[in-house]
Short mmCIF file of C-alpha atoms in Angstrom, two decimals:
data_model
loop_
_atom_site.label_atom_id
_atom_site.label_comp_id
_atom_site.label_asym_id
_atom_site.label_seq_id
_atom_site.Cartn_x
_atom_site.Cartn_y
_atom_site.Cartn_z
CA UNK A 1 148.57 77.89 120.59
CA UNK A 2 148.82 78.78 116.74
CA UNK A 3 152.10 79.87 115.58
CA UNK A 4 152.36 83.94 116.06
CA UNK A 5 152.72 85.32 112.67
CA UNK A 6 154.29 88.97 111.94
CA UNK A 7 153.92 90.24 108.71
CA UNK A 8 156.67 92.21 107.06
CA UNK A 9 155.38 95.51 106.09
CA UNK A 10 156.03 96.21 102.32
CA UNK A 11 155.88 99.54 102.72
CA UNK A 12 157.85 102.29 104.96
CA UNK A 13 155.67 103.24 108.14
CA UNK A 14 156.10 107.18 106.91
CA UNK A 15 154.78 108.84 104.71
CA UNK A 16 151.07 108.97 103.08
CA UNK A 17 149.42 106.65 101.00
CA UNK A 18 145.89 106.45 99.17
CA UNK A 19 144.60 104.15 101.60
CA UNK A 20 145.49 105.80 104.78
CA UNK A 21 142.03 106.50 105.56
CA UNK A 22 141.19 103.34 105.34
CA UNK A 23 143.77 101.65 107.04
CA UNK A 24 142.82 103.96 110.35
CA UNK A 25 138.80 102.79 109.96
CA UNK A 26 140.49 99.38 110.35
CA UNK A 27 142.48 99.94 113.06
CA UNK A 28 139.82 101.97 115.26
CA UNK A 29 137.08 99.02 114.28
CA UNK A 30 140.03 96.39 115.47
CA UNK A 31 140.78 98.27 118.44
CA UNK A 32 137.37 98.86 119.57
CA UNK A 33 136.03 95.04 119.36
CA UNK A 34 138.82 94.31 121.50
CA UNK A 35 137.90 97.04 124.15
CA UNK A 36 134.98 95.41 123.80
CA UNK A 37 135.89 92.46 124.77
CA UNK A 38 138.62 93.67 127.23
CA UNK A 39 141.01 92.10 125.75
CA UNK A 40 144.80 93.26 126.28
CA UNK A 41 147.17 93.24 123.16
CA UNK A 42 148.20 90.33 124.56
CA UNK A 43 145.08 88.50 125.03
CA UNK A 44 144.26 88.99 121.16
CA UNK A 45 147.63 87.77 120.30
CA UNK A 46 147.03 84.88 122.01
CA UNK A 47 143.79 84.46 120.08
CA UNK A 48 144.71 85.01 116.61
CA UNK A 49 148.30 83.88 116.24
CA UNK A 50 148.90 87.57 115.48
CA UNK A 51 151.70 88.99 117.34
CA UNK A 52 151.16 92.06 119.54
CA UNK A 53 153.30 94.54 117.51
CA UNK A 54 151.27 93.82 114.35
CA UNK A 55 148.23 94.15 115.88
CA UNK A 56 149.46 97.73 117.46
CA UNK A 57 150.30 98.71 114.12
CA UNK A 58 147.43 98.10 112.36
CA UNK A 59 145.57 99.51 115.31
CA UNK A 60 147.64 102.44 114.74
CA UNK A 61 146.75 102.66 111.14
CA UNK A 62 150.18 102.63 110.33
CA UNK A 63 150.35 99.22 108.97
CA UNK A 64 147.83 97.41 106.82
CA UNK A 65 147.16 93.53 107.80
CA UNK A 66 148.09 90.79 104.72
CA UNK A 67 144.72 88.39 104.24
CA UNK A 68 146.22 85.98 106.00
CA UNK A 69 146.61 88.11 109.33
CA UNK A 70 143.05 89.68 108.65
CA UNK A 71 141.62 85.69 108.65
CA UNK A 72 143.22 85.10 112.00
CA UNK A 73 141.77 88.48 113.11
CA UNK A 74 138.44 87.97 112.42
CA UNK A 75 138.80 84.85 113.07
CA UNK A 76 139.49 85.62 116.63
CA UNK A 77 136.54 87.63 117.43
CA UNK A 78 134.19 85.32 115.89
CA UNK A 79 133.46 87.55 112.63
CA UNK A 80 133.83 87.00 108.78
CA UNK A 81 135.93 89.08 107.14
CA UNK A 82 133.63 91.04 105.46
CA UNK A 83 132.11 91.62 109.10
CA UNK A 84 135.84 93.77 110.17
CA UNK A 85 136.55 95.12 107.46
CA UNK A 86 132.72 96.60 107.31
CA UNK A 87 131.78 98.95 110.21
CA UNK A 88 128.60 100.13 109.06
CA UNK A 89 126.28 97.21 109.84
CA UNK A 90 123.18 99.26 108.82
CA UNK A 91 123.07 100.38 104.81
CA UNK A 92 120.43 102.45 104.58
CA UNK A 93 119.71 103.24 100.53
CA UNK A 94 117.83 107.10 100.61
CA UNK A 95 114.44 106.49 98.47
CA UNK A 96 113.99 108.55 95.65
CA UNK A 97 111.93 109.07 92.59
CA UNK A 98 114.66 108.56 89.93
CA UNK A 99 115.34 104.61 89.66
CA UNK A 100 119.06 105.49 89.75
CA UNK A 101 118.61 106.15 93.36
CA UNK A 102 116.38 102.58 94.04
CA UNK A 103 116.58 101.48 97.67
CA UNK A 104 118.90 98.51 98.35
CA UNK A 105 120.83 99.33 95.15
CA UNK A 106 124.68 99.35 95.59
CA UNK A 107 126.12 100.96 92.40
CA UNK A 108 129.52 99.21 91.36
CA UNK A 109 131.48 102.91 90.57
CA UNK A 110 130.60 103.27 94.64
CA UNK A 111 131.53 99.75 96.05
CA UNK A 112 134.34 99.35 98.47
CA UNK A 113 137.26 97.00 98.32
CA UNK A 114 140.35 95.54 99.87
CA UNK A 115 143.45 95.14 98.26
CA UNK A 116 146.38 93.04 100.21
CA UNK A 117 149.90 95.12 100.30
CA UNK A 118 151.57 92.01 99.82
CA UNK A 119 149.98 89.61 96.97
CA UNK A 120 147.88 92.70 95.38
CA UNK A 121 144.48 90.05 96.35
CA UNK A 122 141.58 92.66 96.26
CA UNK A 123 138.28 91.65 98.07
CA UNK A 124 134.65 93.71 97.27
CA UNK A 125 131.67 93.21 99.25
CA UNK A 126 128.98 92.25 97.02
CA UNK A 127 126.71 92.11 99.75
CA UNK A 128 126.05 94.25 103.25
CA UNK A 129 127.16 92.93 106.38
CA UNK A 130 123.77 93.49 107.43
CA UNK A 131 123.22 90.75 104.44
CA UNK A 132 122.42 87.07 106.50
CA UNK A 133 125.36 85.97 104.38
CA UNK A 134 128.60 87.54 102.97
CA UNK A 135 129.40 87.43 98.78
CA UNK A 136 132.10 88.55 98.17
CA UNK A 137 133.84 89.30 94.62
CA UNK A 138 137.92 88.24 94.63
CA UNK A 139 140.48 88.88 92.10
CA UNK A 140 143.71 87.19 92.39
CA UNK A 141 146.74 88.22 90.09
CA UNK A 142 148.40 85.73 88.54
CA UNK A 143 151.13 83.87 89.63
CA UNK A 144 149.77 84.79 93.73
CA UNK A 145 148.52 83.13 96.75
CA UNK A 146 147.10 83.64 99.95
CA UNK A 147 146.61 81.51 102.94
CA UNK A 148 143.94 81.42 105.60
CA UNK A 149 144.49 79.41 108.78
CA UNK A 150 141.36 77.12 109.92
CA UNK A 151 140.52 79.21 112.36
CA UNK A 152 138.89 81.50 109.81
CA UNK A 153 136.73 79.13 109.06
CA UNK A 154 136.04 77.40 112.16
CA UNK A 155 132.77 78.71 112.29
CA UNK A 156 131.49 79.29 108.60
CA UNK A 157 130.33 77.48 105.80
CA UNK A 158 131.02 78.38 101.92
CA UNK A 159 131.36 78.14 98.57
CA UNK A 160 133.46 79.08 96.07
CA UNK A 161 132.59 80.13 92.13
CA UNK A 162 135.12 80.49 89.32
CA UNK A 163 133.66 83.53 87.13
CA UNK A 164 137.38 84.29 85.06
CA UNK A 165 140.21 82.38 84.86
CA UNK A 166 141.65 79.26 86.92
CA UNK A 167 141.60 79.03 90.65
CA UNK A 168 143.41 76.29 92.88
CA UNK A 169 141.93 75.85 96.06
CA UNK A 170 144.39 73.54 98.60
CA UNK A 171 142.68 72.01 101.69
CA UNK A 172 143.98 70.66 104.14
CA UNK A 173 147.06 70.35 101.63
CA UNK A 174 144.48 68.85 99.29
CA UNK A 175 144.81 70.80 95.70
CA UNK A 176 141.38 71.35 93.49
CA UNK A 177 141.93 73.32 90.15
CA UNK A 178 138.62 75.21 89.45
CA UNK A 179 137.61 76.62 86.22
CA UNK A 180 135.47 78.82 84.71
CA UNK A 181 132.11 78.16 86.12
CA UNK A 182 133.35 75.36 88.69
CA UNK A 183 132.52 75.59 91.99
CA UNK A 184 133.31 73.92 95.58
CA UNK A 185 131.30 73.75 98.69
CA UNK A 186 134.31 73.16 101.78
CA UNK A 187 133.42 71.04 104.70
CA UNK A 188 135.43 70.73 108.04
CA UNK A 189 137.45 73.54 109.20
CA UNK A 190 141.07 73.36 107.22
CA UNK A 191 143.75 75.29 106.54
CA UNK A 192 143.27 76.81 102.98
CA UNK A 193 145.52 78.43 100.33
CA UNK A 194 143.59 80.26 96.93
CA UNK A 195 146.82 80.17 94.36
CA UNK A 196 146.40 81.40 91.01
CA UNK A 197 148.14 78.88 88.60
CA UNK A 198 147.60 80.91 85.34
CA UNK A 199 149.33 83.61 83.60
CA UNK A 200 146.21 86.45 84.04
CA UNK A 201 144.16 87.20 86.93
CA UNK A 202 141.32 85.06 88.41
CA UNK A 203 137.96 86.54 89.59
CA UNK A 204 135.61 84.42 91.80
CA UNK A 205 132.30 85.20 94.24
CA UNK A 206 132.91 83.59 97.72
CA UNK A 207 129.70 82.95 99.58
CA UNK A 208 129.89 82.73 103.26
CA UNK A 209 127.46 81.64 105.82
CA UNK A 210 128.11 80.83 109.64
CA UNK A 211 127.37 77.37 110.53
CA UNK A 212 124.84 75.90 112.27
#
């Protein structure tokens, strides 16, 4: 069984924040795929190496899960990350004369995103999750990491694309700097940490498909 990993909470449990709203969509969506599944506290602990009073937190909404505990979570129930942290499976654009309204069109002022309370890693969906494959824009600040366990991946394919700055990709404890307009395909599930080496922040597109 993967190590059971507890996040400290960088913020006080009281109190209200911007993303409080948020952070209770997450914890409903978490604590309904594991209803679904009928799956105890326990049960998903055991499963994602998260321990049970994390995971009651964030179902609570009172915490919000570090990147690394939301890999081992979706990870768990078989779903990219994109996939939890998106309820609404079914984007539907309204149709409409003026070609600011175009169907399909997701305007960037609108687009959602996930920021990480402890490294200040945001995630935005460039894609729906009703898109066959997640892309996904990431900005790192510098001097950060973040770590996702194999599991994450067990079950996915991607690719990675440098659009600003440097990015260091470690796999399997294997380091690859990547560059502006570099990009790496990973193979067989590892353990992987994105670390930003330089001194400003790093934006890449991560492109995620489930294997076959």
């Amino acid at each position: 069984m993967s190590q059971i990993v507890d996040d400290v909470e960088p913020e006080a449990e009281t109190g209200e924040h911007p993303d409080d709203a948020d952070q209770r969509r997450l914890g409903e969506r978490l604590q309904r795929l594991r209803t679904e599944r009928k799956w105890s506290l326990t049960e998903l602990a055991e499963e994602s190496g998260v321990s049970r009073a994390m995971i009651n937190r964030v179902e609570r909404g009172v915490s919000s899960p570090t990147a690394t505990i939301l890999g081992r979570l979706s990870g768990a129930f078989g779903l990219t990350i994109s996939q939890l942290l998106d309820e609404a499976l079914d984007h539907e654009v309204p149709r409409g004369a003026d070609p600011d309204e175009a169907r399909g069109v997701q305007r960037g002022v609108t687009a959602d995103s996930w920021t990480d309370p402890d490294t200040g890693y945001r995630r935005r969906p460039v894609s729906s999750a009703a898109f066959p494959a997640d892309v996904t824009e990431v900005r790192l600040p510098a001097g950060r990491e973040v770590a996702y366990p194999a599991s994450a991946y067990a079950f996915l394919r991607h690719c990675i694309w440098v659009v600003d700055g440097v990015l260091e990709v470690v796999v399997g404890g294997e380091p690859t700097r990547l560059s502006v307009g570099d990009r790496i395909e990973l193979g067989e599930p590892a353990d992987v940490v994105y670390r930003n080496p330089g001194d400003e922040a790093v934006r890449y597109v991560v492109v995620v498909v489930r294997g076959q």
